[in-house]
Coordinates of C-alpha atoms in Angstrom, one line a residue:
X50 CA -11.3 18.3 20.4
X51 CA -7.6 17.7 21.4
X52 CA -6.3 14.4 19.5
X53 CA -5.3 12.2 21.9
X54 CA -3.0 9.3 21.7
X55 CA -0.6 10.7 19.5
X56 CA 2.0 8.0 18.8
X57 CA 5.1 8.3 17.3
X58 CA 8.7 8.0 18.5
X59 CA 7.2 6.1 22.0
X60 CA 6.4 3.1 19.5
X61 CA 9.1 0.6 18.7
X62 CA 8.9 -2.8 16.6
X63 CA 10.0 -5.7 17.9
X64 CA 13.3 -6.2 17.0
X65 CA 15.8 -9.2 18.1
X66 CA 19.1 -8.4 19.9
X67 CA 22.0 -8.1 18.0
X68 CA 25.4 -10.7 18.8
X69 CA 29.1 -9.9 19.2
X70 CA 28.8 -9.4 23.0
X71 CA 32.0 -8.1 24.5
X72 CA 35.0 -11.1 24.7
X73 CA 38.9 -11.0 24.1
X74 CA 38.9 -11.7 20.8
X75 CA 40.9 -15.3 21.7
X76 CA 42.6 -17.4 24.0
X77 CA 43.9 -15.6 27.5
X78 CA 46.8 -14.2 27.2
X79 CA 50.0 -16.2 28.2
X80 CA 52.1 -15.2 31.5
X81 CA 55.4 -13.7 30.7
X82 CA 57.9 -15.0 34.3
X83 CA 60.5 -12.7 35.1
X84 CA 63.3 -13.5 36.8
X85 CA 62.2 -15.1 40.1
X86 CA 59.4 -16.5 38.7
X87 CA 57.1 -13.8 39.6
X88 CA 54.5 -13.0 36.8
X89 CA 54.6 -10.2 34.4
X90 CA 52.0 -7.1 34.4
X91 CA 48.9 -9.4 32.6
X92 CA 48.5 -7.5 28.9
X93 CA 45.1 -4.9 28.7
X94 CA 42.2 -7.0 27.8
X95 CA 40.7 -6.4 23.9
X96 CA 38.2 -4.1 23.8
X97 CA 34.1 -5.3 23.0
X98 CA 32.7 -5.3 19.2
X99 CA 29.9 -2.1 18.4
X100 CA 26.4 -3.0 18.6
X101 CA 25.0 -3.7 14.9
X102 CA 23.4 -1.0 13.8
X103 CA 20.1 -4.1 13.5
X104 CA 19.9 -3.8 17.2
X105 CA 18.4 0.0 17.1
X106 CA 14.7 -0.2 18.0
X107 CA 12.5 1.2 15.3
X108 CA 10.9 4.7 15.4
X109 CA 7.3 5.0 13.6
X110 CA 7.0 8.3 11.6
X111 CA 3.2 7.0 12.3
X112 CA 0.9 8.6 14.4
X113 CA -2.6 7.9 15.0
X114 CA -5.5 10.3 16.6
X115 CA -8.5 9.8 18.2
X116 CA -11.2 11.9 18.9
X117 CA -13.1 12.2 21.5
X118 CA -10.2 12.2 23.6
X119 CA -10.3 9.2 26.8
X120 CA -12.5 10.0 29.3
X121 CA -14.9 11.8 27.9
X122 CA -18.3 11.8 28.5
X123 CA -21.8 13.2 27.1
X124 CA -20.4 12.5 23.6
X125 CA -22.5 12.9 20.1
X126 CA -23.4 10.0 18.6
X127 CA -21.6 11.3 15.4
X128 CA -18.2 12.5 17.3
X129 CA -16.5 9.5 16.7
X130 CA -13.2 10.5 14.3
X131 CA -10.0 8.4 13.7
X132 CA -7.1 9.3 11.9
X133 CA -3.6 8.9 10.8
X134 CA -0.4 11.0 9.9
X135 CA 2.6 10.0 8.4
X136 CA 1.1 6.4 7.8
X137 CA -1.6 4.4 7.1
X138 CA -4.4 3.2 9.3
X139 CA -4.3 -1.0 9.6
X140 CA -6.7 -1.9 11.8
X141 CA -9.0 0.0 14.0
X142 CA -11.6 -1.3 16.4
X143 CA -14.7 0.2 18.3
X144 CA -17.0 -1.9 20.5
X145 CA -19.2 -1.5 23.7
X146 CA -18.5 -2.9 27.6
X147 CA -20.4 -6.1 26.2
X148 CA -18.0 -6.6 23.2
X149 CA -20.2 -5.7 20.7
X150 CA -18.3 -4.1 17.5
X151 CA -19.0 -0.6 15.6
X152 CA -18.8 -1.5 12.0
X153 CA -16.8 0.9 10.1
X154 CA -14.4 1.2 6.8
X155 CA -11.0 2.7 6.2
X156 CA -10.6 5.1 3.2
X157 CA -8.5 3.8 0.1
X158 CA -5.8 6.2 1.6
X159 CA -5.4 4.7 4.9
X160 CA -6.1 8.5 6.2
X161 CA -9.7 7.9 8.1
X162 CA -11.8 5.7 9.4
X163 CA -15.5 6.1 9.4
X164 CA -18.5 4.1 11.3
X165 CA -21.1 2.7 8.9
X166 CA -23.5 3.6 11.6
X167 CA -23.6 6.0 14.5
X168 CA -22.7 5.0 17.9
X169 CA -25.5 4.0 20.5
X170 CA -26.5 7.2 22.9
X171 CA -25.7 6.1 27.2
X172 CA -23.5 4.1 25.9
X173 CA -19.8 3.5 26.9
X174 CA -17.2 2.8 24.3
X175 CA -13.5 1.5 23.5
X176 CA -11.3 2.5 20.9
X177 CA -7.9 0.5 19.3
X178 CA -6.4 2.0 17.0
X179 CA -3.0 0.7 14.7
X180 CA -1.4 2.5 12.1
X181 CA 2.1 1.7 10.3
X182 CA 4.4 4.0 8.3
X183 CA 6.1 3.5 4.8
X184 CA 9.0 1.1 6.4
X185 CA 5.8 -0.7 8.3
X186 CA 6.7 0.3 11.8
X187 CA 3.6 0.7 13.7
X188 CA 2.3 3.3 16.1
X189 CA -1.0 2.4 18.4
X190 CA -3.4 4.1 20.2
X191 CA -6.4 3.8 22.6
X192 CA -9.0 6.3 23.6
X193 CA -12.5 5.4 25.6
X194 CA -15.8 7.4 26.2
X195 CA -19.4 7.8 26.6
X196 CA -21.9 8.8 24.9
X197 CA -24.3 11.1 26.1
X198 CA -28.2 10.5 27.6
X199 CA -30.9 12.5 25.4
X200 CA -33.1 14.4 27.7
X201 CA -35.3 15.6 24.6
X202 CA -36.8 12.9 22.2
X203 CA -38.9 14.6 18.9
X204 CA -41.8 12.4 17.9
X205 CA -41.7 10.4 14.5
X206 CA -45.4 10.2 14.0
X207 CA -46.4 8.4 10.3
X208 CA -49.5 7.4 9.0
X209 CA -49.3 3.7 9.1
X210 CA -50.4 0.8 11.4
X211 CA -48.9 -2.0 12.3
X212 CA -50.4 -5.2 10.6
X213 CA -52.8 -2.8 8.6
X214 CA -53.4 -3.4 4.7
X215 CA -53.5 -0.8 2.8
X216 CA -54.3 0.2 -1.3
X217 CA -51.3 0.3 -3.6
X218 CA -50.7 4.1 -4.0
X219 CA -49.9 4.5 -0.4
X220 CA -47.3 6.5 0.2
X221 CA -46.2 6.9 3.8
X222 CA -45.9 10.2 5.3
X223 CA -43.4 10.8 9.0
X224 CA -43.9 14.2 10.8
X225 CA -41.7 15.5 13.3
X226 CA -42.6 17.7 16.4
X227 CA -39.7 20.0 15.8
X228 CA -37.7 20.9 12.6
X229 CA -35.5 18.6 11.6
X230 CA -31.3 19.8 11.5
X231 CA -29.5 16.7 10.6
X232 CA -32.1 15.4 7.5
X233 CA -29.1 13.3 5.9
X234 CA -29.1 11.7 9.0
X235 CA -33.1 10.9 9.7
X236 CA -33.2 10.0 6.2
X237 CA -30.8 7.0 6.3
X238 CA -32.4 6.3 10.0
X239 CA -35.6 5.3 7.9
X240 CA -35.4 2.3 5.8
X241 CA -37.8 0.2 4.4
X242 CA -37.8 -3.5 3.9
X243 CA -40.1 -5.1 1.0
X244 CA -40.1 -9.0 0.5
X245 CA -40.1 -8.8 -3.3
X246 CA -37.2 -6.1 -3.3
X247 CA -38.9 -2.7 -4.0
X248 CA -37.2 0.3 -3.8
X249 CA -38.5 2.6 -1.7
X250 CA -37.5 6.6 -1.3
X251 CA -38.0 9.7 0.7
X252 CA -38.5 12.8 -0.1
X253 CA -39.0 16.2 2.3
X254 CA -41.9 18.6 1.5
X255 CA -40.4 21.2 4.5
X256 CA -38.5 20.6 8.0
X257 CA -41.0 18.4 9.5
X258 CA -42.2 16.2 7.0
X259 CA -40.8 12.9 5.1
X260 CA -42.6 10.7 2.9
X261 CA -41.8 7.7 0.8
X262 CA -42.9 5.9 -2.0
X263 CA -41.7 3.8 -4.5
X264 CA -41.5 4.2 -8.1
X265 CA -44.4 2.9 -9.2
X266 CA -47.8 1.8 -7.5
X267 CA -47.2 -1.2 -5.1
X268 CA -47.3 -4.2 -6.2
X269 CA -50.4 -6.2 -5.0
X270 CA -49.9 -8.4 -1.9
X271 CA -46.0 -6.7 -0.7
X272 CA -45.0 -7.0 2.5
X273 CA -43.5 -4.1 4.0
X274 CA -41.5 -3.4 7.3
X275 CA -40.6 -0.1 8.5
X276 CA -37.6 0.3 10.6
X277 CA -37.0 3.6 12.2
X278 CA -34.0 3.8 13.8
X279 CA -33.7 7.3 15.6
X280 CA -32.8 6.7 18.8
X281 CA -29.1 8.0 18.3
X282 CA -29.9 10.3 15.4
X283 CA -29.8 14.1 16.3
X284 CA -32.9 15.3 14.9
X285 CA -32.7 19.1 16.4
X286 CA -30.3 20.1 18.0
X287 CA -30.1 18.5 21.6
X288 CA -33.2 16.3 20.5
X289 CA -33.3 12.8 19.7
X290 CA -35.7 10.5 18.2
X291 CA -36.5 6.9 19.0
X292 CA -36.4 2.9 17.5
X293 CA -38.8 1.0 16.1
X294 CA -40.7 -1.8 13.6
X295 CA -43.7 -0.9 11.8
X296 CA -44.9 -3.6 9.2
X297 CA -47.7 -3.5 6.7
X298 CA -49.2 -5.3 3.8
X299 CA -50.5 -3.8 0.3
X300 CA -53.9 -5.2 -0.6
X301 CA -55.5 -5.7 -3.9
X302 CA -54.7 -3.1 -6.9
X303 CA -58.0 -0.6 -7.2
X304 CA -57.4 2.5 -9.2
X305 CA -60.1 5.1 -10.0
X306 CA -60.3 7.2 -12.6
X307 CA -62.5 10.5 -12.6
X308 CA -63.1 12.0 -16.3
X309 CA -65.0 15.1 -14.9
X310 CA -65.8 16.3 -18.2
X311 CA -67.6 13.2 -18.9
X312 CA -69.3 12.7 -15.6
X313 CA -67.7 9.5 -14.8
X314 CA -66.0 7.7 -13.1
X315 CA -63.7 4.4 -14.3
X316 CA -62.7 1.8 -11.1
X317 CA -60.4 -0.6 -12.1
X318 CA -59.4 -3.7 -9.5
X319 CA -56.9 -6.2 -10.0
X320 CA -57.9 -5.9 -13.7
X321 CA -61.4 -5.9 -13.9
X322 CA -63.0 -2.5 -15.2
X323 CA -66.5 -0.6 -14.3
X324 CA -68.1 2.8 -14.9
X325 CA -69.7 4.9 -12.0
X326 CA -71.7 7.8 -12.9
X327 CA -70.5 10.7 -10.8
X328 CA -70.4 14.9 -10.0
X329 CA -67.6 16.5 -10.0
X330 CA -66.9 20.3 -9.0
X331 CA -68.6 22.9 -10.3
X332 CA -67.2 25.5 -12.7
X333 CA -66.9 28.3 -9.3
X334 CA -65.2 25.5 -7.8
X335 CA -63.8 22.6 -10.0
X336 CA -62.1 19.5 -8.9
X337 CA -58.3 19.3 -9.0
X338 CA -56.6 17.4 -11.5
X339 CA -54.0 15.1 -10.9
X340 CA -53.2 11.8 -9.2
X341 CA -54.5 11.8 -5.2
X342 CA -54.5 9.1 -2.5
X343 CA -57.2 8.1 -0.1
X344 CA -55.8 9.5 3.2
X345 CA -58.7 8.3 5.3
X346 CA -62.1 6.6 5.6
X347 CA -64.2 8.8 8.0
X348 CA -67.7 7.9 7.7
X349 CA -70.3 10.8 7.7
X350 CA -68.5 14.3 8.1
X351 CA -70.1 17.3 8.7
X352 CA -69.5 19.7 5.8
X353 CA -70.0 23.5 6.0
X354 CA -69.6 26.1 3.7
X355 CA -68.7 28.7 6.0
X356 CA -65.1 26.4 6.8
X357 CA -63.9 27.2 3.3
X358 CA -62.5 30.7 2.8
X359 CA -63.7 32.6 -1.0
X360 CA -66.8 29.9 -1.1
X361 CA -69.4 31.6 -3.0
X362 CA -72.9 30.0 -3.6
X363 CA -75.7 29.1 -1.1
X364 CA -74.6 28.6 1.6
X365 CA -74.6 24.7 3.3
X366 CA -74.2 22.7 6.5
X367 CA -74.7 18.4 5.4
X368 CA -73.6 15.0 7.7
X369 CA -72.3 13.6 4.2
X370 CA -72.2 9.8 4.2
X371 CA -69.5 7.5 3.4
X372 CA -66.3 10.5 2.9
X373 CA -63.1 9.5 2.1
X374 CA -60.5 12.4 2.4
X375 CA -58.1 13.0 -0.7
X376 CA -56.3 16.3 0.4
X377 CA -55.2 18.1 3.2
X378 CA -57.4 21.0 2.1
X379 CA -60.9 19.2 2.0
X380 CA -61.3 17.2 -1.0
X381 CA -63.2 14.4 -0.2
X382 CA -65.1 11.5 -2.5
X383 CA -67.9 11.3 -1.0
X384 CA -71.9 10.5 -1.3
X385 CA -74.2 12.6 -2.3
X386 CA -78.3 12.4 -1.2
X387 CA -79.3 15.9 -2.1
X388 CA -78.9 16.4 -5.3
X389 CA -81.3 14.6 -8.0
X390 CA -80.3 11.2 -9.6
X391 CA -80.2 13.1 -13.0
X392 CA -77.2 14.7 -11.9
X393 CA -74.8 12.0 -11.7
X394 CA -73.4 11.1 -15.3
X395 CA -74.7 14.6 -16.3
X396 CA -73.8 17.5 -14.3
X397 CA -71.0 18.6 -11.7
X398 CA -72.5 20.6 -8.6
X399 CA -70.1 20.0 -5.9
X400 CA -67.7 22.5 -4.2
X401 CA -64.5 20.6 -5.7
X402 CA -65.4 16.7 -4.3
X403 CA -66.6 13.7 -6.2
X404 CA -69.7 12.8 -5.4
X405 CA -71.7 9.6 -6.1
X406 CA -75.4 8.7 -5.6
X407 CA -76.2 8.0 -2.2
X408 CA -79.0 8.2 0.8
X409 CA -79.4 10.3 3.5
X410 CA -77.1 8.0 6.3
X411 CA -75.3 6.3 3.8
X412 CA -76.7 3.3 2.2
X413 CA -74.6 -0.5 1.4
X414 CA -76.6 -1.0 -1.8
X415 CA -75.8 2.9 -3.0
X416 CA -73.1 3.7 -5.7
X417 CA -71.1 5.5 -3.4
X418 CA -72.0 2.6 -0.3
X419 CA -70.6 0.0 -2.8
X420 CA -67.0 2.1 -3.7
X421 CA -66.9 2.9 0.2
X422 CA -67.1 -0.7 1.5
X423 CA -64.7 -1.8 -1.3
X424 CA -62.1 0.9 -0.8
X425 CA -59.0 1.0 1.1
X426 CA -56.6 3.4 2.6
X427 CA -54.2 4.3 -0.3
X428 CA -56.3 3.3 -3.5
X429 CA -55.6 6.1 -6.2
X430 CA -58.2 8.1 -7.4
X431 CA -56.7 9.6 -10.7
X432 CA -58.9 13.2 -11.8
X433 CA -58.6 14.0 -15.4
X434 CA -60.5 16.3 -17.6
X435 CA -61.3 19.2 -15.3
X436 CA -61.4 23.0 -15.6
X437 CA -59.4 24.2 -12.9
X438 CA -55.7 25.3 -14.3
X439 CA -54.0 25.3 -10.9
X440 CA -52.0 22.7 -10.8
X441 CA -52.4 20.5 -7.2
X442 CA -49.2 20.6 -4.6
X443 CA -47.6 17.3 -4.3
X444 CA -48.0 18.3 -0.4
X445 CA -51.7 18.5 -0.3
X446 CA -52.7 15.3 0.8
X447 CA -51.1 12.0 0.4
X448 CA -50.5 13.3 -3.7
X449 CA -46.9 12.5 -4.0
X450 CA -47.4 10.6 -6.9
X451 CA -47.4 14.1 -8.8
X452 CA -43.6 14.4 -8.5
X453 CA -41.3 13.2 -11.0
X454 CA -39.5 9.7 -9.4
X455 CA -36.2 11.3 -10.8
X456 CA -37.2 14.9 -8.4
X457 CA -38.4 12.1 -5.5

């Protein structure tokens, strides 16, 4: 865009006005009479002192630029740039029609100024701008604008509700309805705020989805908020996302811990330790190892074997009580009423899930009814032990915790 208000010589300093106005130099002259007393031609008046060279108005070498040039209208957010040549900036200011002021920073070198948050969208702006040159003369300039309407939004949708509690490996995860340009910018649109001072980080797994987690688990009882603050971030090009508060509490600390060599299965909340006897998958089809997250507590779920591509073995169509999901792909924990009791603690027949002993229905009284009732959304189940070799995408599920903090 074309810089406008360019200042330079236009600019002056206030200067005072210089003295020595024009005068004769000393008393008026005397009349010479001639004879018959008429007077002589009066002498030529002295002529005025030269106007000190202290008098000359000051001339900035200053100029200062502003872009979006005045007037402008359907503006980015992020268009916003002020500058100066030939000086430094001094003092720059951005608010809205009701006053309010953009916070921003000059750079050590005076050169740029820079908002510390993008500008509101429909929103009209003014711009001062000041800037003074090596002998501090000073050069000014104004611009004002508007910002433009979004007529697109993209949905932030995230995994969260507001006032839920949830176990302390859960890791929240945003998805986007179109791929995401400006990710820099959604990024620091996302923040999180904890009431004992966790740090909390995102991390992209492709163009449309974000999630965050801090370094460790939660700590128990944390109070989370999270702000999104999209409404004037460009998410695709033309497209815009929206504001808004979603807070959350982290529950009691339960982690699980599935030895599937061993058949078992060691849950240990806020402390206290207990042993489940448990299946894991079967050598065709063998649990994955690795740290995994309870996405979702679905009740009975209808599992078919014909819904899993390269499943080999009879074939099977079960409403399997009290399933929680652990991945994206269909690993559940889950009970398990067809298989004999001799099973759990000795043997693993499943098709990749963890089963526990249960009833046709689901029972409370059950192993797995017990760990169901007791679980939350985010407790970690933990799978060690097992015979598969591939190693589980961070992706698949909520199973973030698999990535190196210093690659979050």
């Amino acid at each position: 865009m074309v810089a406008v208000g360019l200042v330079g010589g236009a600019m002056t300093l206030t200067a005072a006005c210089g003295g020595g106005g024009g005068g004769t130099g000393g008393s008026a002259a005397k009349a010479d009479l001639g004879a018959g007393g008429a007077a002589a031609t009066p002498a030529a008046a002295a002529p005025t002192s030269a106007v000190p060279t202290s008098a000359v108005p000051k001339v900035s070498t200053a100029a200062v630029s502003i872009e979006p040039k005045a007037g402008s209208v359907d503006v980015a957010p992020n268009a916003l740039r002020i500058g100066a040549t030939g000086g430094r900036l001094t003092t720059v200011k951005v608010s809205d029609k009701a006053g309010k002021e953009v916070p921003g920073t000059i750079s050590a070198d005076g050169a740029s100024w820079t908002p510390t948050a993008g500008l509101e969208v429909g929103t009209a702006y003014q711009v001062s701008a000041m800037a003074a040159d090596a002998n501090g003369a000073v050069a000014t300039a104004d611009s004002s604008f508007t910002t433009l309407t979004p007529t697109a939004l993209a949905k932030a949708s995230d995994n969260v509700d507001n006032d839920a509690t949830y176990g302390v490996g859960m890791i929240v995860s945003v998805n986007f309805g179109k791929d995401v340009k400006n990710k820099d910018e959604v990024l620091r649109g996302i923040t999180f705020q904890t009431d004992n001072g966790t740090v909390v980080k995102g991390h992209w797994f492709n163009d449309r989805r974000l999630d965050f987690r801090p370094e460790q688990y939660w700590t128990p009882g944390t109070k989370v908020v999270v702000h999104y603050r999209l409404k004037s971030v460009e998410i695709a090009p033309g497209v815009y996302g929206a504001d808004r508060d979603e807070p959350f509490t982290i529950g009691r600390s339960q982690v699980s811990t599935v030895d599937a060599a061993a058949h078992k299965m060691t849950v240990v909340r806020d402390g206290a330790s207990s042993d489940i006897d448990i299946s894991a998958g079967a050598p065709e089809h063998p649990t994955w190892n690795g740290t995994m997250v309870v996405m979702s507590k679905e009740g009975v779920v209808r599992m078919q074997s014909s819904t899993l591509p390269g499943m080999t073995g009879a074939p099977y169509d079960l409403q399997v009580p009290h399933s929680m999901r652990l991945t994206d792909s269909g690993t559940y924990v889950h009970g398990n009423y067809w298989s004999s009791s001799s099973t759990f603690g000795e043997d693993n027949v499943s098709h990749g899930c963890v089963g526990l002993k249960d009833v046709e229905g689901g029972g409370a009284s059950t192993s797995m009814g017990k760990f169901y009732d007791g679980s939350l959304v985010g407790d970690v189940m933990v799978v060690k032990n097992s015979i598969r070799k591939e190693t589980l995408d961070p992706a698949n599920g909520l199973s973030g915790w698999n990535v190196p903090w210093s690659n979050w």
